[in-house]
mmCIF file of C-alpha atoms in Angstrom:
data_model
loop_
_atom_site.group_PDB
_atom_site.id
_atom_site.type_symbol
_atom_site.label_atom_id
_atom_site.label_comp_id
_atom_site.label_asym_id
_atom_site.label_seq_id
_atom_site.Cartn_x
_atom_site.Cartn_y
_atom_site.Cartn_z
ATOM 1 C CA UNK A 14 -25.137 28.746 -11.665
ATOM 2 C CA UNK A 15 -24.008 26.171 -14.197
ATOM 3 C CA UNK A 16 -23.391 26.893 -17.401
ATOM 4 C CA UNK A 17 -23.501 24.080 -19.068
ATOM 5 C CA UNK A 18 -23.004 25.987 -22.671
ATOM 6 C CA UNK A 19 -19.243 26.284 -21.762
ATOM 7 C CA UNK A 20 -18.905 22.228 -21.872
ATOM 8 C CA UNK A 21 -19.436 22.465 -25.565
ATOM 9 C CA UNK A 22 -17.482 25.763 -26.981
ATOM 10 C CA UNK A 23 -13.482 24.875 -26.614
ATOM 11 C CA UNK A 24 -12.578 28.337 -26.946
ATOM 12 C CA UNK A 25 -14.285 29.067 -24.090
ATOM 13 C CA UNK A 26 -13.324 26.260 -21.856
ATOM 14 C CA UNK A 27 -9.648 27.493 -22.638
ATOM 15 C CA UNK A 28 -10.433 30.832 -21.686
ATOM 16 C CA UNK A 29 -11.720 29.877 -18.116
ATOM 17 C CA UNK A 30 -9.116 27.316 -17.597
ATOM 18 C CA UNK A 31 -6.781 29.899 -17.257
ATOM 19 C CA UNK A 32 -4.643 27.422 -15.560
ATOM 20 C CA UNK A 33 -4.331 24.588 -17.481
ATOM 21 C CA UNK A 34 -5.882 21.818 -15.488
ATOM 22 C CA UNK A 35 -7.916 19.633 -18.028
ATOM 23 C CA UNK A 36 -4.484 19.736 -19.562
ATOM 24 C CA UNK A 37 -2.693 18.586 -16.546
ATOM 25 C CA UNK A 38 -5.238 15.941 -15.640
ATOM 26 C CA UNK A 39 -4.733 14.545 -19.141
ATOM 27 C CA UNK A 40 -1.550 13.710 -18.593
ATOM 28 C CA UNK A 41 -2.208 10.964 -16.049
ATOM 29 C CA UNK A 42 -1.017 8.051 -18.796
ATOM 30 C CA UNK A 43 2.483 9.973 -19.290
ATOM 31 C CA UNK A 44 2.713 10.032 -15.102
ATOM 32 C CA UNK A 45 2.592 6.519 -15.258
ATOM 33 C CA UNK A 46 4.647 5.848 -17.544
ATOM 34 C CA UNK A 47 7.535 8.649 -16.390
ATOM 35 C CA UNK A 48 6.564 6.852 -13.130
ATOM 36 C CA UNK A 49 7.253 3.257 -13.926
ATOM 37 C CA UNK A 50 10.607 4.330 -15.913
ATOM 38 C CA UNK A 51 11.908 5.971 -13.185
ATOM 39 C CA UNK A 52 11.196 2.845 -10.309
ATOM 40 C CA UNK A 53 13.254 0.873 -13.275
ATOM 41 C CA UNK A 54 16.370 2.928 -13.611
ATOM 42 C CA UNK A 55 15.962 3.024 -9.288
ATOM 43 C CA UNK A 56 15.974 -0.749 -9.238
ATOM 44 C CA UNK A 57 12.713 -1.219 -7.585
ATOM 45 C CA UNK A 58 12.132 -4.842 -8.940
ATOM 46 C CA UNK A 59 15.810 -5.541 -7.525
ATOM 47 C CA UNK A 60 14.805 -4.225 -3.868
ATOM 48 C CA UNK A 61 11.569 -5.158 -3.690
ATOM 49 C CA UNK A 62 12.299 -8.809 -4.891
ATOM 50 C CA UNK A 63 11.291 -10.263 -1.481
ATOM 51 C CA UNK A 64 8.292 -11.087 -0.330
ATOM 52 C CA UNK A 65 7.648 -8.985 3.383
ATOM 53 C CA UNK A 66 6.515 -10.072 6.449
ATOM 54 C CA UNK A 67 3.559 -6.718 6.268
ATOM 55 C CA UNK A 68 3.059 -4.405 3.525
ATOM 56 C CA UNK A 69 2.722 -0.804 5.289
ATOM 57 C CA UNK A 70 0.505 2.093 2.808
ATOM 58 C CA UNK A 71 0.956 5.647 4.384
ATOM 59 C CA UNK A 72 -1.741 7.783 4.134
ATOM 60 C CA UNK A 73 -0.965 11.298 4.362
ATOM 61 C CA UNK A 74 -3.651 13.877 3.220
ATOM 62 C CA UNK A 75 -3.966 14.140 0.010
ATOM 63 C CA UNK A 76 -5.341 11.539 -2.973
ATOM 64 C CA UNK A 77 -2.728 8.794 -0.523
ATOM 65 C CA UNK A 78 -5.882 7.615 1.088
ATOM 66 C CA UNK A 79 -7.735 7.150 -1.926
ATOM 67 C CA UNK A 80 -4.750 4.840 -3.923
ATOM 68 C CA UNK A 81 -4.200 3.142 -0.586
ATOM 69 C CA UNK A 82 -8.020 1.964 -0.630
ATOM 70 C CA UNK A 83 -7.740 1.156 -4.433
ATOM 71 C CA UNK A 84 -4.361 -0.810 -4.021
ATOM 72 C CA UNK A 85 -5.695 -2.894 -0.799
ATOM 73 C CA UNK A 86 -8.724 -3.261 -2.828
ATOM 74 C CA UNK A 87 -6.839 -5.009 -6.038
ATOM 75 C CA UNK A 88 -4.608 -6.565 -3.340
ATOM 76 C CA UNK A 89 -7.761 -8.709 -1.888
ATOM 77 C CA UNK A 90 -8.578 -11.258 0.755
ATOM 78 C CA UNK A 91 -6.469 -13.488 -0.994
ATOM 79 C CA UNK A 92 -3.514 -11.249 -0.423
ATOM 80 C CA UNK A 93 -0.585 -13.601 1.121
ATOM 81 C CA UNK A 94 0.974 -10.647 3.457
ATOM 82 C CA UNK A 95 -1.222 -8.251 5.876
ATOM 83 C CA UNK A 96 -1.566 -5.200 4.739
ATOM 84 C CA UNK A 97 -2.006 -1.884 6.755
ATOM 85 C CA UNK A 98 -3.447 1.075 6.318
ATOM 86 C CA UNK A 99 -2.092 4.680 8.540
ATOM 87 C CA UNK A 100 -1.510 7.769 8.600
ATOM 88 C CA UNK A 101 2.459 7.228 10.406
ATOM 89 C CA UNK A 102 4.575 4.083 10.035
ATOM 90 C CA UNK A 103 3.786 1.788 13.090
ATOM 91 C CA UNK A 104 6.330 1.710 15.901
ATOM 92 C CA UNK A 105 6.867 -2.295 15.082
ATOM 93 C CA UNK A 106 7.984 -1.904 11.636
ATOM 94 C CA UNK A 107 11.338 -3.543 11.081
ATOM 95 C CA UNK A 108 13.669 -5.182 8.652
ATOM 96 C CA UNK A 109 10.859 -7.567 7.326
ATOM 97 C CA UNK A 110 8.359 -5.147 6.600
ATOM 98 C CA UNK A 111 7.795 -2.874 3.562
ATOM 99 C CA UNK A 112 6.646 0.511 3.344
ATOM 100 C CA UNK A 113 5.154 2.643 0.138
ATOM 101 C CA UNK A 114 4.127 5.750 0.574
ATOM 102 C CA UNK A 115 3.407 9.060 -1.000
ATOM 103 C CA UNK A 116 2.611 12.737 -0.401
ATOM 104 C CA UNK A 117 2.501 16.444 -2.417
ATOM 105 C CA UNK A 118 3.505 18.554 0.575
ATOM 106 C CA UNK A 119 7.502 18.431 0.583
ATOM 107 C CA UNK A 120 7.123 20.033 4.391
ATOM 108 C CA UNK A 121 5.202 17.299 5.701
ATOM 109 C CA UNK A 122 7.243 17.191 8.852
ATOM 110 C CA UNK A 123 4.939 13.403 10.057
ATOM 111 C CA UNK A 124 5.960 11.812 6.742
ATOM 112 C CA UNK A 125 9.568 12.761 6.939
ATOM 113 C CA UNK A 126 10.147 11.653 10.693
ATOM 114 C CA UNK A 127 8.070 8.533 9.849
ATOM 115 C CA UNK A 128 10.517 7.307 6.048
ATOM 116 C CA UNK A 129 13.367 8.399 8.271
ATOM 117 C CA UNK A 130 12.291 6.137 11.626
ATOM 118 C CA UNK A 131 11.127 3.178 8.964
ATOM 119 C CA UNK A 132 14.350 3.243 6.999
ATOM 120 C CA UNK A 133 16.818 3.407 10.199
ATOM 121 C CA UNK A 134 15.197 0.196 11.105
ATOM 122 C CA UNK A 135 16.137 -1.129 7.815
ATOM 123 C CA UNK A 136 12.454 -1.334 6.085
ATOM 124 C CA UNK A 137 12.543 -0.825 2.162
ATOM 125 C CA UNK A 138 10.421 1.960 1.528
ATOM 126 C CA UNK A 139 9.166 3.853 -1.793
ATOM 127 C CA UNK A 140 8.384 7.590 -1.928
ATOM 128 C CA UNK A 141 6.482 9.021 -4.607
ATOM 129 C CA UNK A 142 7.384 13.085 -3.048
ATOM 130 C CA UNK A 143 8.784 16.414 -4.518
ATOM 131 C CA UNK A 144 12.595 16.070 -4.865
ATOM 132 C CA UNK A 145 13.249 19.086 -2.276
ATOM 133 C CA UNK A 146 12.188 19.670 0.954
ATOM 134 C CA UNK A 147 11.966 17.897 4.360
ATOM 135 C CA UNK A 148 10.621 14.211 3.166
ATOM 136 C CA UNK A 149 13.250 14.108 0.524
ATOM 137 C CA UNK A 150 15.677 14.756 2.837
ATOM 138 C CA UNK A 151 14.491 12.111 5.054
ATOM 139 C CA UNK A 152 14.429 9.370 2.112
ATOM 140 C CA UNK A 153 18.390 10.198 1.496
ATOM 141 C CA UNK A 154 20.316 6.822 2.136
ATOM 142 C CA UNK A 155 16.784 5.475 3.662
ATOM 143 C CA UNK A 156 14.381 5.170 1.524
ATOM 144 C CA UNK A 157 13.799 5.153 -2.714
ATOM 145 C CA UNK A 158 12.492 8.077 -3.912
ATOM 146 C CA UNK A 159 10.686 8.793 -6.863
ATOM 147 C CA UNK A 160 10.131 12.566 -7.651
ATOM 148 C CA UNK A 161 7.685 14.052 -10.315
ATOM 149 C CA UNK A 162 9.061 13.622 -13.577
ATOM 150 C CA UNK A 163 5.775 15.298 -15.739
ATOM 151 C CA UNK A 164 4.943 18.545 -14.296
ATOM 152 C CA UNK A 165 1.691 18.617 -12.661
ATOM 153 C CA UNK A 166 -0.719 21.043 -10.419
ATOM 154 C CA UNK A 167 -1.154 19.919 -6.837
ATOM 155 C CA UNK A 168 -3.551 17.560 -6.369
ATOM 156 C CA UNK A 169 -3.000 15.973 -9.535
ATOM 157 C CA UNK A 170 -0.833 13.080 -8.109
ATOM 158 C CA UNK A 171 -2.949 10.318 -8.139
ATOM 159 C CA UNK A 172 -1.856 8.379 -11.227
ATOM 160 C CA UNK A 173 1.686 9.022 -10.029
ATOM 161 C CA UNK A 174 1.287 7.243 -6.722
ATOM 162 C CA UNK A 175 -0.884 4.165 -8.148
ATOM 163 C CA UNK A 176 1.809 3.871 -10.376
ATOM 164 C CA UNK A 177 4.790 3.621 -8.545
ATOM 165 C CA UNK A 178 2.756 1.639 -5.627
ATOM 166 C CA UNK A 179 1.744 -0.940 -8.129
ATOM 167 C CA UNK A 180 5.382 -1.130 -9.935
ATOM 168 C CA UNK A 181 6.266 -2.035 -6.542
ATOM 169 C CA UNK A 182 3.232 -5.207 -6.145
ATOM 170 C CA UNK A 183 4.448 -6.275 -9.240
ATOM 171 C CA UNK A 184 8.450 -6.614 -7.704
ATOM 172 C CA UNK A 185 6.858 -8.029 -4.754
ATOM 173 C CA UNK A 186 4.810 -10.547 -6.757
ATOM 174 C CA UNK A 187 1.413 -9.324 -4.632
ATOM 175 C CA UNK A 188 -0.164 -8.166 -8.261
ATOM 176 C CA UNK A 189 0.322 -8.621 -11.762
ATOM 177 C CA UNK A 190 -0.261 -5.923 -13.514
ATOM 178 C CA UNK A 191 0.857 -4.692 -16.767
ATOM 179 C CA UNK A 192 1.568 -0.668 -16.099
ATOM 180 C CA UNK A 193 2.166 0.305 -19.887
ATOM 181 C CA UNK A 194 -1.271 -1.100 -20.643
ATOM 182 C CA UNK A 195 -2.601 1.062 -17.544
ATOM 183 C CA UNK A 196 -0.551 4.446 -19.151
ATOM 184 C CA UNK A 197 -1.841 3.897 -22.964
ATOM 185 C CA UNK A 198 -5.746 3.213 -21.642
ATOM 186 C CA UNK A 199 -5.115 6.550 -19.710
ATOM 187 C CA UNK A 200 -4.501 8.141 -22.503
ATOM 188 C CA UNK A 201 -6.644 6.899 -24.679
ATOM 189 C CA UNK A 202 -9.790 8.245 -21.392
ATOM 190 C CA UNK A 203 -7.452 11.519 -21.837
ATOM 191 C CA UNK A 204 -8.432 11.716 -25.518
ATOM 192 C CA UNK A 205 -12.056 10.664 -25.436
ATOM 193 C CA UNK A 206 -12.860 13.072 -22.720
ATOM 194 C CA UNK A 207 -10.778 16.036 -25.180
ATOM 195 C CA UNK A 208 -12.203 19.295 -25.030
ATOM 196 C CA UNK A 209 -13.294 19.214 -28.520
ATOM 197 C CA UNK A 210 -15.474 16.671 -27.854
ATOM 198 C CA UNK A 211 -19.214 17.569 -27.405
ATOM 199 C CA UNK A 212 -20.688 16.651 -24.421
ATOM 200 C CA UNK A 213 -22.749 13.458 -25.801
ATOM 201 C CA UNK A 214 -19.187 11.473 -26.962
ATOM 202 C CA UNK A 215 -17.482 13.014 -23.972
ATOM 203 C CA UNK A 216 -18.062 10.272 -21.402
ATOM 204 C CA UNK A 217 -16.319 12.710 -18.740
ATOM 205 C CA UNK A 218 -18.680 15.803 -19.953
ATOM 206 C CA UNK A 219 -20.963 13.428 -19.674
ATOM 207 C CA UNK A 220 -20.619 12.271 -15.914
ATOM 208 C CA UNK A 221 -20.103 16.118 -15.401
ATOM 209 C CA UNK A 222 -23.643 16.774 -16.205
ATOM 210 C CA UNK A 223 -25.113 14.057 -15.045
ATOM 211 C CA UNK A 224 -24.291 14.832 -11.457
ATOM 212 C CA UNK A 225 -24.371 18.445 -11.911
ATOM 213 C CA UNK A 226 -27.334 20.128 -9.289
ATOM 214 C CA UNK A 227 -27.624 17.060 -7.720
ATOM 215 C CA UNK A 228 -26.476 14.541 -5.102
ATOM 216 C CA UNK A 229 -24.256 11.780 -6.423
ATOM 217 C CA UNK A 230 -24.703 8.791 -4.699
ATOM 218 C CA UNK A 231 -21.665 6.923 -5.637
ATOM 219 C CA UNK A 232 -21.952 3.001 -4.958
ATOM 220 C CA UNK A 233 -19.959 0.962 -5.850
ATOM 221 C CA UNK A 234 -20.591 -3.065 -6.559
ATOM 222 C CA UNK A 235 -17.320 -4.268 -5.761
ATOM 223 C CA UNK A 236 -14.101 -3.481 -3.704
ATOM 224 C CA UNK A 237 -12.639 -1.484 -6.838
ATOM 225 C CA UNK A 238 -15.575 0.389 -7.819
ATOM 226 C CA UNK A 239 -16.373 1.547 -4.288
ATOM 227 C CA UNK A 240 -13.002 2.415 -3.301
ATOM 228 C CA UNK A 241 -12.317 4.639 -6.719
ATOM 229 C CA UNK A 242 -15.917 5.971 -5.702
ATOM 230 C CA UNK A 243 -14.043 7.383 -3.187
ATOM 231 C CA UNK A 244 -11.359 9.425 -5.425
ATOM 232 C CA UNK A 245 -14.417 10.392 -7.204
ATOM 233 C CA UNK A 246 -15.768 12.035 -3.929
ATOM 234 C CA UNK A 247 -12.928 13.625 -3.206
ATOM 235 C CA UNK A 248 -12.009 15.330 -6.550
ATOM 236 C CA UNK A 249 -15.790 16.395 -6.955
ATOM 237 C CA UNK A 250 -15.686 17.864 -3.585
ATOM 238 C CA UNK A 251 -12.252 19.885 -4.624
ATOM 239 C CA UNK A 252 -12.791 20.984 -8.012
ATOM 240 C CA UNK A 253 -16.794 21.526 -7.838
ATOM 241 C CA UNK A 254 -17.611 21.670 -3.951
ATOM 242 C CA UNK A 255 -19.931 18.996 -4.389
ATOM 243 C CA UNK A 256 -20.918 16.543 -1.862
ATOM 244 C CA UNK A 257 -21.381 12.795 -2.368
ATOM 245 C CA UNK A 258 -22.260 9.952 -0.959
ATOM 246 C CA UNK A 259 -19.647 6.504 -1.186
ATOM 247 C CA UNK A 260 -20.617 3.330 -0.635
ATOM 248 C CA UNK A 261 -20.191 -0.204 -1.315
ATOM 249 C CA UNK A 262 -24.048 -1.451 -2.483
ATOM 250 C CA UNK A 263 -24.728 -3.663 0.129
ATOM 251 C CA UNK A 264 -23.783 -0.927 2.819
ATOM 252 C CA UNK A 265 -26.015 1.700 0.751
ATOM 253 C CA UNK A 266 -28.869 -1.041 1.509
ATOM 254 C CA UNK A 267 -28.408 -0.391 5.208
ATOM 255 C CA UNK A 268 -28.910 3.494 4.751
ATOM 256 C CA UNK A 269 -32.683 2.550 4.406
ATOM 257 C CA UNK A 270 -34.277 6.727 3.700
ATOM 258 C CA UNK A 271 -31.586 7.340 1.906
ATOM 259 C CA UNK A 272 -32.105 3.993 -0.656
ATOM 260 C CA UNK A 273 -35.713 4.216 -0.118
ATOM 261 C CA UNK A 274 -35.258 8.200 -1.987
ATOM 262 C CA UNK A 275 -32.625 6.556 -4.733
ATOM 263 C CA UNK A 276 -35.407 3.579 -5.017
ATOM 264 C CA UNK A 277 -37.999 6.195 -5.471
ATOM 265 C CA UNK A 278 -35.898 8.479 -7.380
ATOM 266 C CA UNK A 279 -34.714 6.415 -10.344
ATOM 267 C CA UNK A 280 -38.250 4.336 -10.474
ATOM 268 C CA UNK A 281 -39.703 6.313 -13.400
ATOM 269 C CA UNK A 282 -42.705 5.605 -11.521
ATOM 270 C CA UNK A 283 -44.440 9.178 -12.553
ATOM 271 C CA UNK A 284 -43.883 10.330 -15.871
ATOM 272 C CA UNK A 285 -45.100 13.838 -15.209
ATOM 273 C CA UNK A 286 -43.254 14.058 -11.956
ATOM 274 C CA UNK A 287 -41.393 17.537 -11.644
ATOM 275 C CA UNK A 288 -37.366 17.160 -11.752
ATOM 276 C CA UNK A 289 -36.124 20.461 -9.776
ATOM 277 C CA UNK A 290 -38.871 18.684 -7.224
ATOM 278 C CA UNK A 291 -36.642 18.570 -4.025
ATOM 279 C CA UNK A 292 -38.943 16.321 -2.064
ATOM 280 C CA UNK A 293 -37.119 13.429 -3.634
ATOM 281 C CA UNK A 294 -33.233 15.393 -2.340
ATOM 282 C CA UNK A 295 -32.156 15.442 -6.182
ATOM 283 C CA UNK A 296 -30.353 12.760 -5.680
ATOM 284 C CA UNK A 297 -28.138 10.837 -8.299
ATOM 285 C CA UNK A 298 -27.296 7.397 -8.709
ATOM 286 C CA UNK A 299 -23.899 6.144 -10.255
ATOM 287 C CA UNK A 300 -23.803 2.544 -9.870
ATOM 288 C CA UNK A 301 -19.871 1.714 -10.454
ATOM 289 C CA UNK A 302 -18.192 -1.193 -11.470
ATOM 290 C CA UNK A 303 -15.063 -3.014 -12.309
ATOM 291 C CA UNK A 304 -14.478 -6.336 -11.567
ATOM 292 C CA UNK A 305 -15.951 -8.861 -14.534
ATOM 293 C CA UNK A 306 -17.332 -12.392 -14.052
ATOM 294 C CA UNK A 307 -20.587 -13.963 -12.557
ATOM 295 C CA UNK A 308 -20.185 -12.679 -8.868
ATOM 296 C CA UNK A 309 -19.993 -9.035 -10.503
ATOM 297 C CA UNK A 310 -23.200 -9.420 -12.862
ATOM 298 C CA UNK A 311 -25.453 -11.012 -10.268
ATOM 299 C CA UNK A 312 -24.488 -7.701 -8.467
ATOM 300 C CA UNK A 313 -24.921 -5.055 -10.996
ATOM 301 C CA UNK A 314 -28.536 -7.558 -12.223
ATOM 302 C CA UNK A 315 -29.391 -7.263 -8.213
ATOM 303 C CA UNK A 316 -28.686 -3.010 -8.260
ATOM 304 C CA UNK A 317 -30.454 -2.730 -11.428
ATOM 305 C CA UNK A 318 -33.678 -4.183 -10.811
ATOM 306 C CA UNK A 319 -34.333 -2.057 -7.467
ATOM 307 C CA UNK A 320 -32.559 0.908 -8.851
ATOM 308 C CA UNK A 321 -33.716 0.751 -12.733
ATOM 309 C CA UNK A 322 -32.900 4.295 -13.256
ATOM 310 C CA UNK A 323 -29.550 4.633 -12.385
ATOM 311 C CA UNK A 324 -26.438 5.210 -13.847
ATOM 312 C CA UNK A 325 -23.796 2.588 -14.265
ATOM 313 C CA UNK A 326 -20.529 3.469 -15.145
ATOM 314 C CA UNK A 327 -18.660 -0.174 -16.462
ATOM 315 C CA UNK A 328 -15.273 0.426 -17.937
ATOM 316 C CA UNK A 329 -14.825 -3.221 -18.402
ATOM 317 C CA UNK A 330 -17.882 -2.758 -21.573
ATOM 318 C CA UNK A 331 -15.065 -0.227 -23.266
ATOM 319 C CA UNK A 332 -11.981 -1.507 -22.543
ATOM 320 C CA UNK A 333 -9.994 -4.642 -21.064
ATOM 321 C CA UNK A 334 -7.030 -5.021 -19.280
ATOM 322 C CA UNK A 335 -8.033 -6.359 -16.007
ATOM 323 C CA UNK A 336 -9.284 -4.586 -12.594
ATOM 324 C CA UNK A 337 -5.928 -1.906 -12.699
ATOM 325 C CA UNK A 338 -6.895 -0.921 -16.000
ATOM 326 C CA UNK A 339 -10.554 -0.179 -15.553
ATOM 327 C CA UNK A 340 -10.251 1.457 -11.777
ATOM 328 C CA UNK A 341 -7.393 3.544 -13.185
ATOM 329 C CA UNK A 342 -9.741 4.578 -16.029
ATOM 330 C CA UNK A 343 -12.404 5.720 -13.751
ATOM 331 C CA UNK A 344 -10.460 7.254 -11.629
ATOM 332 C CA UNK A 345 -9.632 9.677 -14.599
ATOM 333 C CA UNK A 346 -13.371 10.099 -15.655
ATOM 334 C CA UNK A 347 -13.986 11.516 -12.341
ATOM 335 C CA UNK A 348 -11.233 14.034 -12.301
ATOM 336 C CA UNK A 349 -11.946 15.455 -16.072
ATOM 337 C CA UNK A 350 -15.564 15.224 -14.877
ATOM 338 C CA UNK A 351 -15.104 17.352 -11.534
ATOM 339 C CA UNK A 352 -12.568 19.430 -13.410
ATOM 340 C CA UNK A 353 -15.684 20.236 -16.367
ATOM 341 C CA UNK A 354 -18.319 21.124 -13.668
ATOM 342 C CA UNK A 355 -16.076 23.044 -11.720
ATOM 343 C CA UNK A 356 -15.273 25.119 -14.917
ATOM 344 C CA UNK A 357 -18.793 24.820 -15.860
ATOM 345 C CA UNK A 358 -20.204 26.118 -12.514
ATOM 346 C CA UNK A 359 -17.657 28.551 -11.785
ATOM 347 C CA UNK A 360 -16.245 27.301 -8.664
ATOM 348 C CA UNK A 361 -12.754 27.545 -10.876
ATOM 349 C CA UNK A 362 -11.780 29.365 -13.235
ATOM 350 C CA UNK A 363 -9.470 32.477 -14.537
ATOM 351 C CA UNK A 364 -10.046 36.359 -14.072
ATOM 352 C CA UNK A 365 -12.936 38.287 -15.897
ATOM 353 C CA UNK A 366 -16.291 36.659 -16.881
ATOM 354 C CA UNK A 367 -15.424 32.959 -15.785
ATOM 355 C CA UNK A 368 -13.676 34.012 -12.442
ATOM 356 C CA UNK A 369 -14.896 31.637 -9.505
ATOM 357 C CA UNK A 370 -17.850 33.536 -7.235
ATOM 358 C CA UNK A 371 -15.742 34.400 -3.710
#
């Protein structure tokens, strides 16, 4: 059962978090920025100066699929190079071709065979990885490797990864973005969503109980939004065994029960309607969006009148910085979030009272 009490009594909250993950999620703006210094002193805008004939993103499990749909995302139609998306490098990559990819498992025997088989055919590839291990020892002479310079749990990598793979867009000229602005937003999200905050200036406390006993039907209204919808899934899923729903909006309108019960379910139509009534699947919509401009309001105007009731979470109303900035933002909220209603509900936690339920 959720007890949402503990969101509001710090003392608490550090009791249960017996292992200090609000603390290690918090430091997402010092993992970029460790990050970003360490792909300078490597010489990754010397390296990756060149423009490639295919830009390869390695997915291995882990939050690699999630930056990999963020990064393609920011990258665009408009993106000059093809980009592609797998689990192994492709058997045609050569010379030309560059390769960025990223893991938490140091054993991941795949990844290793795949940065050593890429950088014997003379790729350039980037390796956000643990500095020991088999995939480190496959980037020797190979590949650049950038190992965890601010101590984190596992899981935790995600800023890490966007980081280095966007340091890298920058070199190659596929993105502009400015990665100290993306570290001091972070940590500005770090200290709004503080511990000490109560829950109604807490935008990640918040999101935590906004979704909490319910269904979160996470759509987003642009190629950003949905694809850090998809983080959010995943960390929500890890930290609070919750199960959502992701979704660009116009492939939610396809899913025609399921938007016929968000339709009916954020109408306000019945006042006296009962909310732990399940007939509706307790469903909850988060609208989510990034990008800014007229394309991006006639969506979120479009969402809004058929789905009056739902949430929208718009990091572009609270800061600015561009697409990077806001996606990198939100992907933040989400973690904290998950992080709070996993502490919150029990599913983590530290020995005695708070201990999870087995």
């Amino acid at each position: 059962m959720l007890d949402d009490s503990l969101l509001d009594d710090q003392a608490r909250l550090a009791d249960v978090d017996t292992s200090g993950l609000l603390r290690a999620a918090a430091r997402a703006g010092a993992q970029v920025r460790a990050t970003a210094e360490a792909a300078e002193e490597l010489g990754v805008r010397r390296v990756f100066a060149e423009r490639p004939r295919a830009l390869v993103l390695v997915t291995r499990p882990g939050v690699a699929a999630a930056v990999a749909k963020l990064v393609t995302a920011l990258l665009g139609p408009a993106c000059p190079v093809p980009v592609v998306v797998a689990e192994d490098v492709p058997t045609w990559v050569g010379a030309l071709d560059v390769v960025l990819a990223h893991t938490e498992d140091p054993g991941d025997v795949v990844l290793a065979e795949a940065v050593d088989r890429a950088g014997r055919r003379g790729a350039r590839v980037l390796l956000t990885a643990e500095p020991d291990g088999p995939v480190a020892a496959s980037a020797a002479g190979h590949a650049l490797l950038i190992p965890p310079r601010v101590p984190v749990p596992q899981g935790f990598g995600f800023a890490r990864a966007f980081a280095a793979w966007v340091v890298a867009l920058n070199a190659l000229k596929l993105l502009d973005v400015d990665i100290e602005l993306v570290a001091d937003e972070l940590d500005r999200e770090a200290e709004r969503d503080h511990p000490m905050h109560e829950s109604f200036v807490n935008p990640a406390k918040t999101l935590a109980l906004r979704v909490a006993d319910r269904t979160p039907l996470l759509w987003g209204l642009d190629e950003p939004a949905t694809a850090v919808a998809a983080h959010g899934a995943g960390v929500l899923a890890c930290y609070a065994g919750l199960v959502s729903d992701v979704a660009g909006y116009p492939q939610a309108l396809t899913r025609s029960v399921l938007h016929r019960r968000a339709v009916h379910g954020t109408s306000g139509a019945d006042i006296f309607a009962d909310p732990e009534d399940e007939s509706d699947g307790l469903v909850r919509v988060l609208l989510l969006a990034v990008r800014q401009g007229r394309a991006a309001e006639v969506a979120r105007r479009s969402a809004q009148d058929t789905l009056p009731g739902a949430d929208v979470l718009e990091p572009a109303e609270e800061v600015t910085g561009g697409d990077a900035v806001c996606s990198a933002l939100l992907a933040l909220r989400f973690e904290l979030a998950a992080l709070y209603l996993g502490l919150a509900a029990g599913t983590l936690g530290g020995p005695g009272l708070y201990a999870p339920a087995v």
